[in-house]
mmCIF file of C-alpha atoms and ligand atoms in Angstrom:
data_model
loop_
_atom_site.group_PDB
_atom_site.id
_atom_site.type_symbol
_atom_site.label_atom_id
_atom_site.label_comp_id
_atom_site.label_asym_id
_atom_site.label_seq_id
_atom_site.Cartn_x
_atom_site.Cartn_y
_atom_site.Cartn_z
ATOM 1 C CA ALA A 1 0.025 0.072 0.037
ATOM 2 C CA SER A 2 2.841 2.350 0.796
ATOM 3 C CA ALA A 3 4.107 2.260 -2.850
ATOM 4 C CA GLN A 4 1.152 4.218 -4.123
ATOM 5 C CA ARG A 5 1.681 7.556 -5.583
ATOM 6 C CA PRO A 6 0.574 10.207 -3.097
ATOM 7 C CA GLU A 7 -1.619 12.159 -5.793
ATOM 8 C CA GLU A 8 -3.486 8.785 -6.293
ATOM 9 C CA VAL A 9 -4.214 8.355 -2.715
ATOM 10 C CA ILE A 10 -5.624 11.854 -2.491
ATOM 11 C CA GLN A 11 -7.678 11.317 -5.625
ATOM 12 C CA ARG A 12 -9.131 8.054 -4.377
ATOM 13 C CA TYR A 13 -10.817 9.622 -1.385
ATOM 14 C CA MET A 14 -11.568 13.156 -2.509
ATOM 15 C CA GLU A 15 -13.406 14.384 -5.430
ATOM 16 C CA VAL A 16 -12.735 17.722 -7.144
ATOM 17 C CA VAL A 17 -15.546 20.455 -6.687
ATOM 18 C CA ALA A 18 -15.964 23.324 -9.017
ATOM 19 C CA GLY A 19 -17.199 26.729 -8.109
ATOM 20 C CA VAL A 20 -15.860 29.427 -5.677
ATOM 21 C CA GLN A 21 -16.081 28.231 -2.133
ATOM 22 C CA ASP A 22 -17.070 30.758 0.607
ATOM 23 C CA GLU A 23 -15.100 28.792 3.244
ATOM 24 C CA ASP A 24 -11.695 28.584 4.577
ATOM 25 C CA CYS A 25 -9.286 25.685 4.039
ATOM 26 C CA ILE A 26 -8.785 23.968 7.494
ATOM 27 C CA ILE A 27 -5.139 23.318 6.671
ATOM 28 C CA CYS A 28 -3.837 26.531 5.585
ATOM 29 C CA MET A 29 -6.663 28.846 6.794
ATOM 30 C CA ASP A 30 -6.785 30.735 3.613
ATOM 31 C CA GLN A 31 -10.202 30.992 1.585
ATOM 32 C CA LEU A 32 -10.917 27.971 -0.783
ATOM 33 C CA SER A 33 -11.311 30.624 -3.570
ATOM 34 C CA ASN A 34 -7.518 31.510 -3.221
ATOM 35 C CA ALA A 35 -5.066 29.034 -4.376
ATOM 36 C CA SER A 36 -3.127 26.884 -1.784
ATOM 37 C CA GLY A 37 0.151 28.279 -0.780
ATOM 38 C CA TYR A 38 1.880 24.914 -1.564
ATOM 39 C CA GLU A 39 3.738 24.549 -4.568
ATOM 40 C CA THR A 40 2.712 21.738 -7.233
ATOM 41 C CA GLN A 41 5.509 19.209 -7.490
ATOM 42 C CA SER A 42 5.703 18.042 -10.946
ATOM 43 C CA THR A 43 6.209 14.116 -11.150
ATOM 44 C CA GLU A 44 7.305 12.011 -13.984
ATOM 45 C CA GLU A 45 4.672 9.448 -13.351
ATOM 46 C CA GLY A 46 1.610 11.744 -14.227
ATOM 47 C CA PRO A 47 -0.388 14.891 -13.511
ATOM 48 C CA SER A 48 0.015 16.253 -10.063
ATOM 49 C CA VAL A 49 -2.608 18.482 -8.077
ATOM 50 C CA LEU A 50 -2.877 22.138 -8.803
ATOM 51 C CA PRO A 51 -2.954 24.681 -6.061
ATOM 52 C CA ASP A 52 -6.395 26.100 -6.990
ATOM 53 C CA THR A 53 -8.036 22.618 -6.887
ATOM 54 C CA VAL A 54 -10.536 22.163 -4.141
ATOM 55 C CA GLY A 55 -11.265 18.686 -3.042
ATOM 56 C CA LYS A 56 -14.217 17.157 -1.113
ATOM 57 C CA PHE A 57 -13.838 13.994 0.999
ATOM 58 C CA ILE A 58 -16.113 11.288 -0.278
ATOM 59 C CA LYS A 59 -17.668 10.239 2.870
ATOM 60 C CA CYS A 60 -17.728 13.155 5.369
ATOM 61 C CA GLY A 61 -18.037 15.864 2.704
ATOM 62 C CA HIS A 62 -15.413 18.278 4.194
ATOM 63 C CA THR A 63 -13.822 20.434 1.542
ATOM 64 C CA LEU A 64 -10.267 21.801 1.435
ATOM 65 C CA HIS A 65 -7.333 22.501 -0.973
ATOM 66 C CA MET A 66 -6.286 19.251 -2.448
ATOM 67 C CA LEU A 67 -2.707 20.463 -2.496
ATOM 68 C CA CYS A 68 -2.875 21.248 1.235
ATOM 69 C CA MET A 69 -4.145 17.706 1.853
ATOM 70 C CA LEU A 70 -1.379 16.366 -0.300
ATOM 71 C CA ALA A 71 1.166 18.270 1.658
ATOM 72 C CA MET A 72 -0.094 16.831 4.895
ATOM 73 C CA TYR A 73 -0.161 13.280 3.555
ATOM 74 C CA ASN A 74 3.454 13.704 2.447
ATOM 75 C CA ASN A 75 4.399 14.764 6.000
ATOM 76 C CA GLY A 76 3.046 11.736 7.462
ATOM 77 C CA THR A 77 3.789 7.969 7.273
ATOM 78 C CA LYS A 78 2.429 7.918 3.592
ATOM 79 C CA ASP A 79 0.546 4.538 4.238
ATOM 80 C CA GLY A 80 -2.160 5.042 1.759
ATOM 81 C CA SER A 81 -4.600 6.241 4.233
ATOM 82 C CA LEU A 82 -5.990 9.679 4.840
ATOM 83 C CA GLN A 83 -7.684 11.232 7.812
ATOM 84 C CA CYS A 84 -10.082 14.277 7.387
ATOM 85 C CA PRO A 85 -8.404 17.060 9.300
ATOM 86 C CA SER A 86 -11.917 18.399 10.275
ATOM 87 C CA CYS A 87 -13.826 15.521 11.560
ATOM 88 C CA LYS A 88 -10.991 12.750 11.719
ATOM 89 C CA THR A 89 -12.940 10.264 9.548
ATOM 90 C CA ILE A 90 -10.480 7.758 8.299
ATOM 91 C CA TYR A 91 -10.203 6.697 4.536
ATOM 92 C CA GLY A 92 -8.275 3.478 3.774
ATOM 93 C CA GLU A 93 -6.284 1.568 6.499
ATOM 94 C CA LYS A 94 -4.504 3.812 8.954
ATOM 95 C CA THR A 95 -1.337 2.316 10.247
ATOM 96 C CA GLY A 96 1.016 3.409 13.140
ATOM 97 C CA THR A 97 4.644 3.149 14.129
ATOM 98 C CA GLN A 98 4.632 0.274 16.629
ATOM 99 C CA PRO A 99 7.961 -1.305 16.656
ATOM 100 C CA LYS A 100 8.504 -5.069 16.029
ATOM 101 C CA GLY A 101 7.339 -7.708 18.640
ATOM 102 C CA LYS A 102 4.939 -10.317 19.509
ATOM 103 C CA MET A 103 1.106 -10.486 20.628
ATOM 104 C CA GLU A 104 0.212 -13.745 22.182
ATOM 105 C CA ILE A 105 -3.215 -14.885 23.331
ATOM 106 C CA TYR A 106 -4.147 -17.327 26.333
ATOM 107 C CA SER A 107 -7.057 -18.490 28.232
ATOM 108 C CA ILE A 108 -7.456 -18.197 31.988
ATOM 109 C CA GLY A 109 -10.304 -20.173 33.780
ATOM 110 C CA GLN A 110 -10.549 -17.583 36.590
ATOM 111 C CA SER A 111 -13.046 -14.718 35.821
ATOM 112 C CA LEU A 112 -12.531 -10.889 36.003
ATOM 113 C CA PRO A 113 -14.162 -8.830 38.867
ATOM 114 C CA GLY A 114 -17.520 -7.586 37.130
ATOM 115 C CA HIS A 115 -17.565 -10.324 34.652
ATOM 116 C CA PRO A 116 -18.361 -13.480 36.624
ATOM 117 C CA ASP A 117 -18.401 -17.057 35.088
ATOM 118 C CA CYS A 118 -16.820 -16.284 31.615
ATOM 119 C CA GLY A 119 -13.217 -16.737 32.179
ATOM 120 C CA THR A 120 -10.541 -14.412 30.934
ATOM 121 C CA ILE A 121 -8.509 -13.840 27.778
ATOM 122 C CA GLN A 122 -4.977 -12.806 28.488
ATOM 123 C CA ILE A 123 -2.902 -10.737 25.862
ATOM 124 C CA ILE A 124 0.883 -10.894 26.358
ATOM 125 C CA TYR A 125 2.731 -8.138 24.333
ATOM 126 C CA SER A 126 6.503 -8.481 24.050
ATOM 127 C CA ILE A 127 8.647 -5.853 22.378
ATOM 128 C CA PRO A 128 12.379 -5.923 22.525
ATOM 129 C CA PRO A 129 14.477 -2.663 22.538
ATOM 130 C CA GLY A 130 15.770 -1.564 19.029
ATOM 131 C CA LEU A 131 16.668 1.220 16.747
ATOM 132 C CA GLN A 132 14.316 3.889 15.787
ATOM 133 C CA GLY A 133 13.233 3.955 12.107
ATOM 134 C CA PRO A 134 12.497 6.890 9.963
ATOM 135 C CA GLU A 135 8.764 6.927 11.216
ATOM 136 C CA HIS A 136 10.043 7.440 14.730
ATOM 137 C CA PRO A 137 10.719 10.758 16.683
ATOM 138 C CA ASN A 138 14.741 10.203 16.692
ATOM 139 C CA PRO A 139 15.610 7.963 13.755
ATOM 140 C CA GLY A 140 18.900 5.982 14.334
ATOM 141 C CA GLN A 141 18.552 6.490 18.030
ATOM 142 C CA PRO A 142 17.798 3.509 20.426
ATOM 143 C CA TYR A 143 14.389 2.973 21.948
ATOM 144 C CA SER A 144 13.889 1.351 25.285
ATOM 145 C CA CYS A 145 11.131 -0.938 26.429
ATOM 146 C CA ARG A 146 9.797 -0.702 30.035
ATOM 147 C CA GLY A 147 7.385 -3.151 31.680
ATOM 148 C CA PHE A 148 7.591 -5.810 28.962
ATOM 149 C CA PRO A 149 6.154 -8.349 28.565
ATOM 150 C CA ARG A 150 2.972 -6.369 29.237
ATOM 151 C CA PHE A 151 0.077 -8.578 30.308
ATOM 152 C CA CYS A 152 -3.540 -7.581 29.451
ATOM 153 C CA PHE A 153 -6.945 -8.916 30.348
ATOM 154 C CA LEU A 154 -10.444 -9.176 28.640
ATOM 155 C CA PRO A 155 -13.509 -11.028 29.817
ATOM 156 C CA ASP A 156 -13.873 -14.077 27.516
ATOM 157 C CA ASN A 157 -17.534 -13.183 26.474
ATOM 158 C CA ASP A 158 -18.842 -12.194 23.213
ATOM 159 C CA LYS A 159 -18.012 -8.549 23.445
ATOM 160 C CA GLY A 160 -14.468 -9.346 25.015
ATOM 161 C CA ARG A 161 -13.806 -11.728 22.005
ATOM 162 C CA LYS A 162 -14.905 -9.002 19.602
ATOM 163 C CA VAL A 163 -12.547 -6.540 21.341
ATOM 164 C CA LEU A 164 -9.829 -9.154 20.942
ATOM 165 C CA GLU A 165 -10.292 -9.563 17.253
ATOM 166 C CA LEU A 166 -10.270 -5.772 16.782
ATOM 167 C CA LEU A 167 -6.947 -5.547 18.966
ATOM 168 C CA LYS A 168 -5.423 -8.137 16.581
ATOM 169 C CA VAL A 169 -6.279 -5.860 13.632
ATOM 170 C CA ALA A 170 -4.712 -2.868 15.488
ATOM 171 C CA TRP A 171 -1.588 -4.840 16.317
ATOM 172 C CA MET A 172 -1.179 -5.931 12.502
ATOM 173 C CA ARG A 173 -1.670 -2.255 11.728
ATOM 174 C CA ARG A 174 0.992 -1.217 14.255
ATOM 175 C CA LEU A 175 -1.417 0.855 16.406
ATOM 176 C CA ILE A 176 -1.212 -0.451 19.857
ATOM 177 C CA PHE A 177 2.127 1.009 20.769
ATOM 178 C CA THR A 178 4.240 3.828 19.479
ATOM 179 C CA VAL A 179 7.757 5.238 20.355
ATOM 180 C CA GLY A 180 7.698 8.505 22.368
ATOM 181 C CA THR A 181 7.906 9.906 25.812
ATOM 182 C CA SER A 182 6.218 8.081 28.573
ATOM 183 C CA SER A 183 3.676 10.269 30.240
ATOM 184 C CA THR A 184 3.963 8.150 33.401
ATOM 185 C CA THR A 185 7.790 8.154 33.789
ATOM 186 C CA GLY A 186 8.757 10.993 31.482
ATOM 187 C CA GLU A 187 11.318 8.792 29.768
ATOM 188 C CA PRO A 188 11.842 9.795 26.095
ATOM 189 C CA ASP A 189 12.604 7.393 23.221
ATOM 190 C CA THR A 190 10.620 4.432 24.763
ATOM 191 C CA VAL A 191 7.833 2.250 23.656
ATOM 192 C CA VAL A 192 4.582 3.637 25.028
ATOM 193 C CA TRP A 193 0.733 2.760 24.793
ATOM 194 C CA ASN A 194 -0.999 4.607 21.837
ATOM 195 C CA ASN A 195 -4.485 5.669 22.839
ATOM 196 C CA ILE A 196 -5.955 2.272 22.859
ATOM 197 C CA HIS A 197 -6.447 1.472 26.527
ATOM 198 C CA HIS A 198 -5.609 -1.981 27.891
ATOM 199 C CA LYS A 199 -6.613 -3.508 31.266
ATOM 200 C CA THR A 200 -3.120 -4.514 32.716
ATOM 201 C CA GLU A 201 -4.379 -5.836 36.160
ATOM 202 C CA MET A 202 -6.556 -8.919 36.562
ATOM 203 C CA MET A 203 -7.565 -9.196 40.194
ATOM 204 C CA SER A 204 -6.527 -5.728 41.517
ATOM 205 C CA ASN A 205 -7.060 -2.225 40.368
ATOM 206 C CA LEU A 206 -4.034 -0.255 41.854
ATOM 207 C CA SER A 207 -3.210 1.587 38.802
ATOM 208 C CA GLY A 208 -6.726 2.358 37.768
ATOM 209 C CA HIS A 209 -6.214 0.128 34.672
ATOM 210 C CA GLY A 210 -7.991 -2.908 36.266
ATOM 211 C CA TYR A 211 -11.491 -4.476 36.804
ATOM 212 C CA PRO A 212 -14.204 -3.914 37.603
ATOM 213 C CA ASP A 213 -14.966 -1.151 34.963
ATOM 214 C CA PRO A 214 -18.362 -1.479 33.474
ATOM 215 C CA ASN A 215 -17.483 1.001 30.721
ATOM 216 C CA TYR A 216 -14.269 -0.545 29.627
ATOM 217 C CA LEU A 217 -15.286 -2.554 26.508
ATOM 218 C CA ASP A 218 -17.397 0.206 25.043
ATOM 219 C CA ASN A 219 -14.534 2.611 25.730
ATOM 220 C CA VAL A 220 -11.998 0.538 24.005
ATOM 221 C CA LEU A 221 -14.241 -0.197 20.955
ATOM 222 C CA SER A 222 -14.662 3.581 20.432
ATOM 223 C CA GLU A 223 -10.934 4.216 20.866
ATOM 224 C CA LEU A 224 -10.364 1.481 18.225
ATOM 225 C CA ALA A 225 -12.930 3.206 15.874
ATOM 226 C CA SER A 226 -11.101 6.460 16.175
ATOM 227 C CA GLN A 227 -8.100 4.629 14.630
ATOM 228 C CA GLY A 228 -10.264 3.243 11.902
ATOM 229 C CA VAL A 229 -10.591 -0.269 13.529
ATOM 230 C CA THR A 230 -14.271 -1.438 13.489
ATOM 231 C CA GLU A 231 -16.026 -4.445 12.451
ATOM 232 C CA ASP A 232 -16.125 -3.242 8.942
ATOM 233 C CA CYS A 233 -12.577 -4.411 8.725
ATOM 234 C CA PHE A 234 -13.696 -8.095 8.838
ATOM 235 C CA LYS A 235 -16.455 -7.451 5.976
ATOM 236 C CA ALA A 236 -13.786 -5.749 3.772
ATOM 237 C CA GLN A 237 -11.201 -8.626 3.989
HETATM 238 N N1 APR B 1 -1.892 0.094 32.325
HETATM 239 C C1 APR B 1 -2.584 0.233 31.371
HETATM 240 N N2 APR B 1 -2.343 1.556 30.703
HETATM 241 C C2 APR B 1 -1.761 2.492 31.209
HETATM 242 C C3 APR B 1 -1.012 2.260 32.657
HETATM 243 C C4 APR B 1 -1.021 1.013 33.106
HETATM 244 N N3 APR B 1 -0.336 0.727 34.199
HETATM 245 N N4 APR B 1 -0.479 3.440 32.912
HETATM 246 C C5 APR B 1 -0.638 4.373 31.935
HETATM 247 N N5 APR B 1 -1.483 3.840 31.004
HETATM 248 C C6 APR B 1 -2.224 4.454 29.853
HETATM 249 C C7 APR B 1 -2.508 5.924 30.182
HETATM 250 O O1 APR B 1 -3.695 6.139 30.653
HETATM 251 C C8 APR B 1 -2.415 6.525 28.778
HETATM 252 O O2 APR B 1 -3.493 6.667 28.129
HETATM 253 O O3 APR B 1 -1.343 4.459 28.762
HETATM 254 C C9 APR B 1 -1.476 5.644 28.084
HETATM 255 C C10 APR B 1 -0.012 6.137 27.758
HETATM 256 O O4 APR B 1 0.573 6.471 29.046
HETATM 257 P P1 APR B 1 2.202 6.419 29.152
HETATM 258 O O5 APR B 1 2.539 6.615 30.642
HETATM 259 O O6 APR B 1 2.870 7.459 28.129
HETATM 260 O O7 APR B 1 2.514 4.989 28.622
HETATM 261 P P2 APR B 1 3.508 3.956 28.956
HETATM 262 O O8 APR B 1 4.693 4.466 29.393
HETATM 263 O O9 APR B 1 3.531 2.890 27.876
HETATM 264 O O10 APR B 1 2.871 2.975 30.149
HETATM 265 C C11 APR B 1 2.758 3.358 31.560
HETATM 266 O O11 APR B 1 1.743 1.205 31.575
HETATM 267 O O12 APR B 1 1.547 -1.138 31.098
HETATM 268 C C12 APR B 1 2.057 -0.235 31.940
HETATM 269 O O13 APR B 1 4.273 -1.190 32.360
HETATM 270 C C13 APR B 1 3.571 -0.060 31.823
HETATM 271 O O14 APR B 1 4.032 1.062 33.813
HETATM 272 C C14 APR B 1 3.911 1.251 32.394
HETATM 273 C C15 APR B 1 2.645 2.045 32.337
#
């Protein structure tokens, strides 16, 4: 997916709209009736995007300079996906920067507080230290890994198993962890959780990341959805 031309990615998820727009571009803040301040890069492979072209996202309908969106895309991981800067709707498969590692799944007979009689799913994430890639904050520098392997728990019921399947998709798309500064320890250049909450305590709740928590499964489903990971992922494949 990463081999696609950036212009093609933009044109797949945005359509050209004609006529003067009485709105501002959310990226450059200039009026849509004025041209984007970015310069058109001429490419050998085909026509590029012109500065005065206004694009409209095919699902959410937000409009902005196509060239501004192209510049934003080129600044990111260039994974073939777009995110509307207005409403955050994701087009294509968003991927992250999670380093290499292992996700393992086990069954535990004992049940979690608040989820009696269904047993427990245990996820074990193992990530060894390594060197940061170009997608990380300090390419070429090492990253550390604290608290690995990390043990996480889900109730082994229908909803918990659904969350597990979506977490597997998020793992494949490198969305569970990222490299950055830990907000708990302040340590930079380390592997940290990436906005998809996990329950790391099974029978206690000392950290606040334990059970019982009646809203947890719904909360993590919406965190997954905001990364573009929903049940639609299963239909599409
Ligand atoms: N368990 C689960 N999630 C946690 C924990 C924890 N013990 N501590 C923080 N988080 C959540 C935070 O709520 C935040 O949303 O992880 C997110 C990122 O916080 P950071 O402190 O930047 O993440 P990180 O350094 O990866 O983790 C802190 O989590 O699993 C433990 O061993 C790990 O002690 C470490 C802690």
